[in-house]
Amino acid sequence: MNEIDQYILQYPLELQLRLQEIRNIIKEAAPEATEKISWRMPTFYLNGNLVHFALHKAHIGFYPGADGVEQFKHKLGDYKYSKGAIQFPLSKPLPKELITEIVKFRVEQNSNK
């Protein structure tokens, strides 16, 4: 069991499933990335931090950095976002295609470092 497993297991089963879902989406989009906890959040790392995610009261925070948000602003629709974060409400399905696109963008960015 790694640190991200421990992070997920601290929550009720319904929330564990949501967290595992976003984790799996990220793993599929960035299979070479390693997992760790950074800034107390599950983090995927490949030539630097790719993305983080964290559970909040009413949403899953997804943190692809400022470039990751800026590049996809036009696709964020009704999702709340800030300079480096996107909020995916717990009341809605996760946008798998969007998350995948953002993660692949970040992989490409970090590969060019």
mmCIF file with all atom_site columns, C-alpha atoms in Angstrom:
data_model
loop_
_atom_site.group_PDB
_atom_site.id
_atom_site.type_symbol
_atom_site.label_atom_id
_atom_site.label_alt_id
_atom_site.label_comp_id
_atom_site.label_asym_id
_atom_site.label_entity_id
_atom_site.label_seq_id
_atom_site.pdbx_PDB_ins_code
_atom_site.Cartn_x
_atom_site.Cartn_y
_atom_site.Cartn_z
_atom_site.occupancy
_atom_site.B_iso_or_equiv
_atom_site.pdbx_formal_charge
_atom_site.auth_seq_id
_atom_site.auth_comp_id
_atom_site.auth_asym_id
_atom_site.auth_atom_id
_atom_site.pdbx_PDB_model_num
ATOM 1   C CA . MET A 1 1   ? 0.000   0.000  0.000   1.00 0.00 ? 1   MET A CA 1
ATOM 2   C CA . ASN A 1 2   ? 1.441   3.357  -0.979  1.00 0.00 ? 2   ASN A CA 1
ATOM 3   C CA . GLU A 1 3   ? 0.731   6.868  0.297   1.00 0.00 ? 3   GLU A CA 1
ATOM 4   C CA . ILE A 1 4   ? -2.048  7.541  -2.218  1.00 0.00 ? 4   ILE A CA 1
ATOM 5   C CA . ASP A 1 5   ? -3.799  4.317  -1.201  1.00 0.00 ? 5   ASP A CA 1
ATOM 6   C CA . GLN A 1 6   ? -3.654  5.529  2.392   1.00 0.00 ? 6   GLN A CA 1
ATOM 7   C CA . TYR A 1 7   ? -4.999  8.952  1.384   1.00 0.00 ? 7   TYR A CA 1
ATOM 8   C CA . ILE A 1 8   ? -7.962  7.388  -0.401  1.00 0.00 ? 8   ILE A CA 1
ATOM 9   C CA . LEU A 1 9   ? -8.729  4.875  2.355   1.00 0.00 ? 9   LEU A CA 1
ATOM 10  C CA . GLN A 1 10  ? -9.295  7.606  4.940   1.00 0.00 ? 10  GLN A CA 1
ATOM 11  C CA . TYR A 1 11  ? -12.639 8.504  3.296   1.00 0.00 ? 11  TYR A CA 1
ATOM 12  C CA . PRO A 1 12  ? -16.019 6.726  3.150   1.00 0.00 ? 12  PRO A CA 1
ATOM 13  C CA . LEU A 1 13  ? -16.398 4.127  0.396   1.00 0.00 ? 13  LEU A CA 1
ATOM 14  C CA . GLU A 1 14  ? -18.448 6.344  -1.954  1.00 0.00 ? 14  GLU A CA 1
ATOM 15  C CA . LEU A 1 15  ? -15.722 8.994  -1.886  1.00 0.00 ? 15  LEU A CA 1
ATOM 16  C CA . GLN A 1 16  ? -12.974 6.392  -2.184  1.00 0.00 ? 16  GLN A CA 1
ATOM 17  C CA . LEU A 1 17  ? -14.555 5.272  -5.450  1.00 0.00 ? 17  LEU A CA 1
ATOM 18  C CA . ARG A 1 18  ? -14.539 8.824  -6.821  1.00 0.00 ? 18  ARG A CA 1
ATOM 19  C CA . LEU A 1 19  ? -10.916 9.368  -5.805  1.00 0.00 ? 19  LEU A CA 1
ATOM 20  C CA . GLN A 1 20  ? -9.884  6.031  -7.285  1.00 0.00 ? 20  GLN A CA 1
ATOM 21  C CA . GLU A 1 21  ? -11.696 6.986  -10.496 1.00 0.00 ? 21  GLU A CA 1
ATOM 22  C CA . ILE A 1 22  ? -9.698  10.193 -10.978 1.00 0.00 ? 22  ILE A CA 1
ATOM 23  C CA . ARG A 1 23  ? -6.521  8.340  -10.029 1.00 0.00 ? 23  ARG A CA 1
ATOM 24  C CA . ASN A 1 24  ? -7.208  5.705  -12.697 1.00 0.00 ? 24  ASN A CA 1
ATOM 25  C CA . ILE A 1 25  ? -7.932  8.344  -15.348 1.00 0.00 ? 25  ILE A CA 1
ATOM 26  C CA . ILE A 1 26  ? -4.609  10.029 -14.597 1.00 0.00 ? 26  ILE A CA 1
ATOM 27  C CA . LYS A 1 27  ? -2.703  6.710  -14.535 1.00 0.00 ? 27  LYS A CA 1
ATOM 28  C CA . GLU A 1 28  ? -4.153  5.762  -17.908 1.00 0.00 ? 28  GLU A CA 1
ATOM 29  C CA . ALA A 1 29  ? -3.177  9.118  -19.435 1.00 0.00 ? 29  ALA A CA 1
ATOM 30  C CA . ALA A 1 30  ? 0.317   9.109  -17.896 1.00 0.00 ? 30  ALA A CA 1
ATOM 31  C CA . PRO A 1 31  ? 1.349   5.485  -17.373 1.00 0.00 ? 31  PRO A CA 1
ATOM 32  C CA . GLU A 1 32  ? 5.034   6.363  -16.892 1.00 0.00 ? 32  GLU A CA 1
ATOM 33  C CA . ALA A 1 33  ? 4.311   8.803  -14.064 1.00 0.00 ? 33  ALA A CA 1
ATOM 34  C CA . THR A 1 34  ? 5.044   7.859  -10.491 1.00 0.00 ? 34  THR A CA 1
ATOM 35  C CA . GLU A 1 35  ? 2.763   8.527  -7.551  1.00 0.00 ? 35  GLU A CA 1
ATOM 36  C CA . LYS A 1 36  ? 3.596   10.359 -4.369  1.00 0.00 ? 36  LYS A CA 1
ATOM 37  C CA . ILE A 1 37  ? 2.090   12.734 -1.836  1.00 0.00 ? 37  ILE A CA 1
ATOM 38  C CA . SER A 1 38  ? 3.134   16.338 -2.289  1.00 0.00 ? 38  SER A CA 1
ATOM 39  C CA . TRP A 1 39  ? 1.614   19.302 -0.481  1.00 0.00 ? 39  TRP A CA 1
ATOM 40  C CA . ARG A 1 40  ? -0.559  16.705 1.346   1.00 0.00 ? 40  ARG A CA 1
ATOM 41  C CA . MET A 1 41  ? -2.215  15.751 -1.977  1.00 0.00 ? 41  MET A CA 1
ATOM 42  C CA . PRO A 1 42  ? -1.963  12.738 -4.268  1.00 0.00 ? 42  PRO A CA 1
ATOM 43  C CA . THR A 1 43  ? 0.508   13.763 -6.950  1.00 0.00 ? 43  THR A CA 1
ATOM 44  C CA . PHE A 1 44  ? 1.635   12.295 -10.236 1.00 0.00 ? 44  PHE A CA 1
ATOM 45  C CA . TYR A 1 45  ? 5.260   13.002 -11.064 1.00 0.00 ? 45  TYR A CA 1
ATOM 46  C CA . LEU A 1 46  ? 7.151   12.770 -14.373 1.00 0.00 ? 46  LEU A CA 1
ATOM 47  C CA . ASN A 1 47  ? 10.126  15.097 -14.871 1.00 0.00 ? 47  ASN A CA 1
ATOM 48  C CA . GLY A 1 48  ? 8.460   17.253 -12.213 1.00 0.00 ? 48  GLY A CA 1
ATOM 49  C CA . ASN A 1 49  ? 4.950   17.405 -10.825 1.00 0.00 ? 49  ASN A CA 1
ATOM 50  C CA . LEU A 1 50  ? 2.287   16.683 -13.456 1.00 0.00 ? 50  LEU A CA 1
ATOM 51  C CA . VAL A 1 51  ? -0.968  17.010 -11.558 1.00 0.00 ? 51  VAL A CA 1
ATOM 52  C CA . HIS A 1 52  ? -2.341  16.805 -8.034  1.00 0.00 ? 52  HIS A CA 1
ATOM 53  C CA . PHE A 1 53  ? -5.838  16.043 -6.828  1.00 0.00 ? 53  PHE A CA 1
ATOM 54  C CA . ALA A 1 54  ? -7.554  16.360 -3.474  1.00 0.00 ? 54  ALA A CA 1
ATOM 55  C CA . LEU A 1 55  ? -10.952 15.807 -1.940  1.00 0.00 ? 55  LEU A CA 1
ATOM 56  C CA . HIS A 1 56  ? -12.829 18.818 -0.609  1.00 0.00 ? 56  HIS A CA 1
ATOM 57  C CA . LYS A 1 57  ? -16.280 19.131 0.924   1.00 0.00 ? 57  LYS A CA 1
ATOM 58  C CA . ALA A 1 58  ? -18.248 19.374 -2.340  1.00 0.00 ? 58  ALA A CA 1
ATOM 59  C CA . HIS A 1 59  ? -15.672 18.763 -5.057  1.00 0.00 ? 59  HIS A CA 1
ATOM 60  C CA . ILE A 1 60  ? -12.471 17.098 -6.130  1.00 0.00 ? 60  ILE A CA 1
ATOM 61  C CA . GLY A 1 61  ? -9.790  19.677 -6.682  1.00 0.00 ? 61  GLY A CA 1
ATOM 62  C CA . PHE A 1 62  ? -7.654  18.961 -9.737  1.00 0.00 ? 62  PHE A CA 1
ATOM 63  C CA . TYR A 1 63  ? -4.381  20.873 -9.929  1.00 0.00 ? 63  TYR A CA 1
ATOM 64  C CA . PRO A 1 64  ? -2.674  20.829 -13.344 1.00 0.00 ? 64  PRO A CA 1
ATOM 65  C CA . GLY A 1 65  ? -0.838  24.113 -12.783 1.00 0.00 ? 65  GLY A CA 1
ATOM 66  C CA . ALA A 1 66  ? -1.458  27.462 -14.418 1.00 0.00 ? 66  ALA A CA 1
ATOM 67  C CA . ASP A 1 67  ? -0.590  26.296 -17.939 1.00 0.00 ? 67  ASP A CA 1
ATOM 68  C CA . GLY A 1 68  ? -2.844  23.266 -17.603 1.00 0.00 ? 68  GLY A CA 1
ATOM 69  C CA . VAL A 1 69  ? -5.800  25.488 -16.720 1.00 0.00 ? 69  VAL A CA 1
ATOM 70  C CA . GLU A 1 70  ? -5.033  28.244 -19.232 1.00 0.00 ? 70  GLU A CA 1
ATOM 71  C CA . GLN A 1 71  ? -4.684  25.826 -22.145 1.00 0.00 ? 71  GLN A CA 1
ATOM 72  C CA . PHE A 1 72  ? -8.128  24.306 -21.486 1.00 0.00 ? 72  PHE A CA 1
ATOM 73  C CA . LYS A 1 73  ? -10.149 27.305 -20.236 1.00 0.00 ? 73  LYS A CA 1
ATOM 74  C CA . HIS A 1 74  ? -12.362 27.113 -23.318 1.00 0.00 ? 74  HIS A CA 1
ATOM 75  C CA . LYS A 1 75  ? -13.369 23.543 -22.377 1.00 0.00 ? 75  LYS A CA 1
ATOM 76  C CA . LEU A 1 76  ? -14.055 24.123 -18.679 1.00 0.00 ? 76  LEU A CA 1
ATOM 77  C CA . GLY A 1 77  ? -17.650 25.277 -19.179 1.00 0.00 ? 77  GLY A CA 1
ATOM 78  C CA . ASP A 1 78  ? -19.428 25.512 -15.825 1.00 0.00 ? 78  ASP A CA 1
ATOM 79  C CA . TYR A 1 79  ? -16.523 24.155 -13.758 1.00 0.00 ? 79  TYR A CA 1
ATOM 80  C CA . LYS A 1 80  ? -15.104 26.598 -11.255 1.00 0.00 ? 80  LYS A CA 1
ATOM 81  C CA . TYR A 1 81  ? -11.421 27.225 -11.767 1.00 0.00 ? 81  TYR A CA 1
ATOM 82  C CA . SER A 1 82  ? -8.600  29.489 -10.713 1.00 0.00 ? 82  SER A CA 1
ATOM 83  C CA . LYS A 1 83  ? -5.047  30.067 -11.914 1.00 0.00 ? 83  LYS A CA 1
ATOM 84  C CA . GLY A 1 84  ? -3.899  26.490 -11.251 1.00 0.00 ? 84  GLY A CA 1
ATOM 85  C CA . ALA A 1 85  ? -6.947  24.554 -10.074 1.00 0.00 ? 85  ALA A CA 1
ATOM 86  C CA . ILE A 1 86  ? -10.206 23.127 -11.389 1.00 0.00 ? 86  ILE A CA 1
ATOM 87  C CA . GLN A 1 87  ? -13.132 22.005 -9.214  1.00 0.00 ? 87  GLN A CA 1
ATOM 88  C CA . PHE A 1 88  ? -15.031 18.884 -10.248 1.00 0.00 ? 88  PHE A CA 1
ATOM 89  C CA . PRO A 1 89  ? -18.257 18.784 -8.186  1.00 0.00 ? 89  PRO A CA 1
ATOM 90  C CA . LEU A 1 90  ? -18.995 15.543 -6.382  1.00 0.00 ? 90  LEU A CA 1
ATOM 91  C CA . SER A 1 91  ? -22.565 15.822 -7.660  1.00 0.00 ? 91  SER A CA 1
ATOM 92  C CA . LYS A 1 92  ? -21.467 15.320 -11.300 1.00 0.00 ? 92  LYS A CA 1
ATOM 93  C CA . PRO A 1 93  ? -19.567 12.594 -13.156 1.00 0.00 ? 93  PRO A CA 1
ATOM 94  C CA . LEU A 1 94  ? -15.883 13.240 -13.681 1.00 0.00 ? 94  LEU A CA 1
ATOM 95  C CA . PRO A 1 95  ? -15.067 14.536 -17.191 1.00 0.00 ? 95  PRO A CA 1
ATOM 96  C CA . LYS A 1 96  ? -12.754 11.684 -18.203 1.00 0.00 ? 96  LYS A CA 1
ATOM 97  C CA . GLU A 1 97  ? -11.915 13.039 -21.666 1.00 0.00 ? 97  GLU A CA 1
ATOM 98  C CA . LEU A 1 98  ? -11.075 16.502 -20.344 1.00 0.00 ? 98  LEU A CA 1
ATOM 99  C CA . ILE A 1 99  ? -8.908  15.155 -17.518 1.00 0.00 ? 99  ILE A CA 1
ATOM 100 C CA . THR A 1 100 ? -7.140  12.872 -19.989 1.00 0.00 ? 100 THR A CA 1
ATOM 101 C CA . GLU A 1 101 ? -6.429  15.761 -22.367 1.00 0.00 ? 101 GLU A CA 1
ATOM 102 C CA . ILE A 1 102 ? -5.076  17.942 -19.583 1.00 0.00 ? 102 ILE A CA 1
ATOM 103 C CA . VAL A 1 103 ? -2.837  15.190 -18.201 1.00 0.00 ? 103 VAL A CA 1
ATOM 104 C CA . LYS A 1 104 ? -1.445  14.391 -21.656 1.00 0.00 ? 104 LYS A CA 1
ATOM 105 C CA . PHE A 1 105 ? -0.770  18.089 -22.189 1.00 0.00 ? 105 PHE A CA 1
ATOM 106 C CA . ARG A 1 106 ? 1.132   18.198 -18.891 1.00 0.00 ? 106 ARG A CA 1
ATOM 107 C CA . VAL A 1 107 ? 3.107   15.048 -19.836 1.00 0.00 ? 107 VAL A CA 1
ATOM 108 C CA . GLU A 1 108 ? 4.147   16.752 -23.064 1.00 0.00 ? 108 GLU A CA 1
ATOM 109 C CA . GLN A 1 109 ? 5.099   19.926 -21.194 1.00 0.00 ? 109 GLN A CA 1
ATOM 110 C CA . ASN A 1 110 ? 7.201   18.050 -18.665 1.00 0.00 ? 110 ASN A CA 1
ATOM 111 C CA . SER A 1 111 ? 8.832   15.936 -21.373 1.00 0.00 ? 111 SER A CA 1
ATOM 112 C CA . ASN A 1 112 ? 10.183  19.139 -22.917 1.00 0.00 ? 112 ASN A CA 1
ATOM 113 C CA . LYS A 1 113 ? 11.926  20.205 -19.704 1.00 0.00 ? 113 LYS A CA 1
#
